[in-house]
Amino acid sequence: MSMNKLPWLLALFVIILSLVAILFLPLGIKNRLDTRQSERNDFLTLADKKITQGIKVKHDQLNIIILNFRNPNFENHSQFRFQLLSESGEIVVDQLFSGYNLGDPSDLRFQFSPIQQSKEKDYSIILEALSPLETPPVSVAVKTGNLKDWKPISLSDGKIDKTLSFSAYYHASNKKVVMVDFIKGIISKITDDYFFFIGWFLALALVLIVKVRNGAPRQK
Amino acid sequence: MEVFKRILGFKYLSIFLAALFLKFFLAPFFFHTDIKIIYDYGQFLSQGVWNIYDFLASNKQEAPFGQFVYPPLTYFISGIFYLVISPLAGMDYSQWLKSTGDAMYSPYIFRYLFLMKIPLIFFEVLTGFLLIKLIRDEKKKQISLILWFFNPINIYVVSIMGQFDIIPAFLTVLALYFASKEKMYLAAIAIGLGAAMKTYPLLLLPFLALSSKKSWFHTIKVFLLGLVPYLVFTLPVLGSKPYHDSVLVSGLSMRIFFLNFSLGFDELILVVFFALFVLLFHAAERKFEKKVVNLPAYFLAVILVVLSGSHFHPQWLIWSTPFLAILVFKKNLVLPFIGIIVGWLGVFSLFDDKFLTLGLLTPLDQGLLFLPTIRDFSKLLFDPVMLQSTFHTLLAASSIWVIYLTLFKGVNEHE
């Protein structure tokens, strides 16, 4: 095989392998993003006041909520409670966690059995400290100010101008829907930064153009 | 126009273009947090921070990812890269560098990843040019370039993970190039600069010095000169406790001490150093006998000993690939070369860290975060610890065989 063709065949092989791997990924993915409030510019202490955050879920089978915490120097080992309450006040999820589960900072994943009919329903995330509080205190990531459509956090003594930073995922059982969602997601990401992708395509095209102009290498 | 004609007439252009096409294609889509962390800390250089270690220790809110764990030159280089990239990356780039768990959600992540990896790809290409200069046979040049650009280790470390290890690797090859031109002082400076980015090139310095064809006094001068760039960058921070704790005596630096035999009474035989000393005596013997010191073989041997005898990070293997690309031409070296690649693949894919495998694709879909690791799958069939250890043993055995063939049996002696 010509030494000019081999590198291109290798490049093509790796690219095709990567594309095939990427296309097969949705078959293994079971959890998809439901809703997310990603902005964070502050941390709210988990102290003596219960934190309540309202969220609206977009899909059935909600099963994961991720929050971001800080536990300075990993020193706090207090006990905390995470709850998810339905609109009617029913406790749907009740989980305990402690400072031992928390880094500085770190995401903590609360995973539970999928809530079958969660679509278009309002839920409340509750965080409270249980044991006698240690110092330094644990805190949870929030966004302060400019809440836009997000609901404000309620403390025991009223609402505050903050909203939790969180991600919520649902269990996706229909592989066809997952695949369609996956492809739509990629197209959406490309269109979100089309300026870069145009430049990127041009860079790849330039390499190919130079290759075509180069032709076979000259032999001595 | 003349420059363009010369570029088009470059004999190995097709190989370089194929490599660039592949690396440009892959670069935007794979994300490992290490590259973001290095650039995040690098941006403090533009704010006038010279001692990043003390700065992060005193400003913990600026260090969500912990201390800076590399020697100082890596910080300065990443600071320079940041200055070049940030105007192209856009206004949100600096903020994105500081983000934690939600970094993968940014709509501009593909642009950031591509731009951040461009300097690393540049050094990989530069190393390719050096390989052309180092090898005489035309056909071997082509094979070496293909091995260099298309081996799984390079593809993974540079285009996928985006690790800075390619730069000290380049500097060690530069040192080899200068040594081949008998410019030993320049070679020593290149090694010293590499050590100021990642400490491992210091282990290569004695062998570089011994490869000098001049007197023993010249050998000592080369060795001492190689320490100068390293000391220039590290002396200003040597008194810094954060630097001492996070770089000099960090868990990473100490790993080569972990493989040992106990003699009792708190004394140990350090296996990696034992092997390195044996190699050193072998090189010194060559010098005594006024024989050629096969420098790429010694560089490769030192690196393979370190990798075989320590719990390595996957990106460390790129320290060895330029020398493998120079030396692996004889048929009897192909099998152990494959053994090294397979061993490496097996070891790191069984780490309990999904961000080394499927997690790299989270910019495409964050649902990948919840997939089990390969280690989790392997538990269904086999003890993952034993499986990973088997792969590491394969890598170690393959390394020993390559060292034996290239250094002791003189296969493909590099002149």
PDB file of C-alpha atoms in Angstrom, chain B residues 88-184:
ATOM      1  CA  LEU B  88     -10.796  34.014  19.428  1.00  0.00           C
ATOM      2  CA  ALA B  89     -12.812  32.145  22.039  1.00  0.00           C
ATOM      3  CA  GLY B  90     -15.140  35.017  22.845  1.00  0.00           C
ATOM      4  CA  MET B  91     -16.341  36.939  25.865  1.00  0.00           C
ATOM      5  CA  ASP B  92     -17.794  33.986  27.776  1.00  0.00           C
ATOM      6  CA  TYR B  93     -14.589  31.954  27.649  1.00  0.00           C
ATOM      7  CA  SER B  94     -13.086  33.206  30.884  1.00  0.00           C
ATOM      8  CA  GLN B  95     -16.313  32.523  32.751  1.00  0.00           C
ATOM      9  CA  TRP B  96     -16.596  29.082  31.201  1.00  0.00           C
ATOM     10  CA  LEU B  97     -13.105  28.209  32.404  1.00  0.00           C
ATOM     11  CA  LYS B  98     -14.264  28.839  35.968  1.00  0.00           C
ATOM     12  CA  SER B  99     -17.425  26.744  35.677  1.00  0.00           C
ATOM     13  CA  THR B 100     -17.543  23.342  37.327  1.00  0.00           C
ATOM     14  CA  GLY B 101     -20.153  20.630  36.709  1.00  0.00           C
ATOM     15  CA  ASP B 102     -22.065  22.521  34.030  1.00  0.00           C
ATOM     16  CA  ALA B 103     -19.084  23.270  31.753  1.00  0.00           C
ATOM     17  CA  MET B 104     -20.231  20.610  29.281  1.00  0.00           C
ATOM     18  CA  TYR B 105     -23.540  22.412  28.714  1.00  0.00           C
ATOM     19  CA  SER B 106     -21.979  25.505  27.194  1.00  0.00           C
ATOM     20  CA  PRO B 107     -23.102  26.031  23.571  1.00  0.00           C
ATOM     21  CA  TYR B 108     -19.553  27.192  22.760  1.00  0.00           C
ATOM     22  CA  ILE B 109     -17.717  24.213  24.254  1.00  0.00           C
ATOM     23  CA  PHE B 110     -16.778  22.799  20.868  1.00  0.00           C
ATOM     24  CA  ARG B 111     -15.102  26.054  19.902  1.00  0.00           C
ATOM     25  CA  TYR B 112     -13.251  26.216  23.242  1.00  0.00           C
ATOM     26  CA  LEU B 113     -12.030  22.617  22.989  1.00  0.00           C
ATOM     27  CA  PHE B 114     -10.806  23.093  19.435  1.00  0.00           C
ATOM     28  CA  LEU B 115      -8.935  26.296  20.215  1.00  0.00           C
ATOM     29  CA  MET B 116      -7.386  24.939  23.420  1.00  0.00           C
ATOM     30  CA  LYS B 117      -6.049  21.873  21.622  1.00  0.00           C
ATOM     31  CA  ILE B 118      -4.570  23.764  18.637  1.00  0.00           C
ATOM     32  CA  PRO B 119      -1.296  24.670  20.450  1.00  0.00           C
ATOM     33  CA  LEU B 120      -0.912  21.040  21.534  1.00  0.00           C
ATOM     34  CA  ILE B 121      -1.465  19.778  17.984  1.00  0.00           C
ATOM     35  CA  PHE B 122       1.124  22.347  16.878  1.00  0.00           C
ATOM     36  CA  PHE B 123       3.735  20.776  19.175  1.00  0.00           C
ATOM     37  CA  GLU B 124       2.786  17.322  17.967  1.00  0.00           C
ATOM     38  CA  VAL B 125       3.384  18.477  14.378  1.00  0.00           C
ATOM     39  CA  LEU B 126       6.707  20.093  15.362  1.00  0.00           C
ATOM     40  CA  THR B 127       7.788  16.804  16.888  1.00  0.00           C
ATOM     41  CA  GLY B 128       6.948  15.165  13.576  1.00  0.00           C
ATOM     42  CA  PHE B 129       9.370  17.527  11.828  1.00  0.00           C
ATOM     43  CA  LEU B 130      12.071  16.595  14.312  1.00  0.00           C
ATOM     44  CA  LEU B 131      11.506  12.901  13.652  1.00  0.00           C
ATOM     45  CA  ILE B 132      12.167  13.535   9.951  1.00  0.00           C
ATOM     46  CA  LYS B 133      15.481  15.151  10.888  1.00  0.00           C
ATOM     47  CA  LEU B 134      16.461  12.332  13.228  1.00  0.00           C
ATOM     48  CA  ILE B 135      15.930   9.387  10.904  1.00  0.00           C
ATOM     49  CA  ARG B 136      18.086   8.870   7.830  1.00  0.00           C
ATOM     50  CA  ASP B 137      16.313   6.209   5.807  1.00  0.00           C
ATOM     51  CA  GLU B 138      13.517   7.639   3.638  1.00  0.00           C
ATOM     52  CA  LYS B 139      11.107   4.763   4.102  1.00  0.00           C
ATOM     53  CA  LYS B 140      11.764   4.736   7.861  1.00  0.00           C
ATOM     54  CA  LYS B 141      10.957   8.445   8.008  1.00  0.00           C
ATOM     55  CA  GLN B 142       7.506   7.761   6.583  1.00  0.00           C
ATOM     56  CA  ILE B 143       6.872   4.796   8.863  1.00  0.00           C
ATOM     57  CA  SER B 144       8.035   6.796  11.858  1.00  0.00           C
ATOM     58  CA  LEU B 145       5.725   9.701  11.009  1.00  0.00           C
ATOM     59  CA  ILE B 146       2.763   7.389  10.575  1.00  0.00           C
ATOM     60  CA  LEU B 147       3.558   5.658  13.863  1.00  0.00           C
ATOM     61  CA  TRP B 148       3.914   9.032  15.567  1.00  0.00           C
ATOM     62  CA  PHE B 149       0.725  10.665  14.349  1.00  0.00           C
ATOM     63  CA  PHE B 150      -1.600   7.692  14.174  1.00  0.00           C
ATOM     64  CA  ASN B 151      -0.769   5.591  17.214  1.00  0.00           C
ATOM     65  CA  PRO B 152      -3.693   5.386  19.670  1.00  0.00           C
ATOM     66  CA  ILE B 153      -1.704   7.034  22.459  1.00  0.00           C
ATOM     67  CA  ASN B 154      -1.077  10.266  20.536  1.00  0.00           C
ATOM     68  CA  ILE B 155      -4.628  10.426  19.236  1.00  0.00           C
ATOM     69  CA  TYR B 156      -5.990   9.958  22.747  1.00  0.00           C
ATOM     70  CA  VAL B 157      -3.588  12.233  24.650  1.00  0.00           C
ATOM     71  CA  VAL B 158      -3.512  15.208  22.243  1.00  0.00           C
ATOM     72  CA  SER B 159      -6.723  15.260  20.192  1.00  0.00           C
ATOM     73  CA  ILE B 160      -9.054  13.670  22.715  1.00  0.00           C
ATOM     74  CA  MET B 161      -7.825  14.526  26.220  1.00  0.00           C
ATOM     75  CA  GLY B 162      -5.808  17.622  25.314  1.00  0.00           C
ATOM     76  CA  GLN B 163      -2.944  17.046  27.744  1.00  0.00           C
ATOM     77  CA  PHE B 164       0.108  19.281  27.993  1.00  0.00           C
ATOM     78  CA  ASP B 165       2.480  16.294  28.190  1.00  0.00           C
ATOM     79  CA  ILE B 166       3.075  16.659  24.445  1.00  0.00           C
ATOM     80  CA  ILE B 167       5.175  19.770  25.108  1.00  0.00           C
ATOM     81  CA  PRO B 168       7.792  18.213  27.422  1.00  0.00           C
ATOM     82  CA  ALA B 169       7.761  15.195  25.075  1.00  0.00           C
ATOM     83  CA  PHE B 170       8.590  17.574  22.206  1.00  0.00           C
ATOM     84  CA  LEU B 171      11.404  19.106  24.265  1.00  0.00           C
ATOM     85  CA  THR B 172      12.945  15.696  24.922  1.00  0.00           C
ATOM     86  CA  VAL B 173      12.912  14.974  21.183  1.00  0.00           C
ATOM     87  CA  LEU B 174      14.423  18.420  20.585  1.00  0.00           C
ATOM     88  CA  ALA B 175      17.169  17.466  23.012  1.00  0.00           C
ATOM     89  CA  LEU B 176      17.742  14.287  21.028  1.00  0.00           C
ATOM     90  CA  TYR B 177      17.944  16.324  17.826  1.00  0.00           C
ATOM     91  CA  PHE B 178      20.503  18.732  19.279  1.00  0.00           C
ATOM     92  CA  ALA B 179      22.486  15.773  20.641  1.00  0.00           C
ATOM     93  CA  SER B 180      22.540  14.216  17.151  1.00  0.00           C
ATOM     94  CA  LYS B 181      24.111  17.470  15.915  1.00  0.00           C
ATOM     95  CA  GLU B 182      26.564  17.340  18.869  1.00  0.00           C
ATOM     96  CA  LYS B 183      25.086  20.548  20.265  1.00  0.00           C
ATOM     97  CA  MET B 184      25.072  19.120  23.750  1.00  0.00           C
TER      98      MET B 184
END
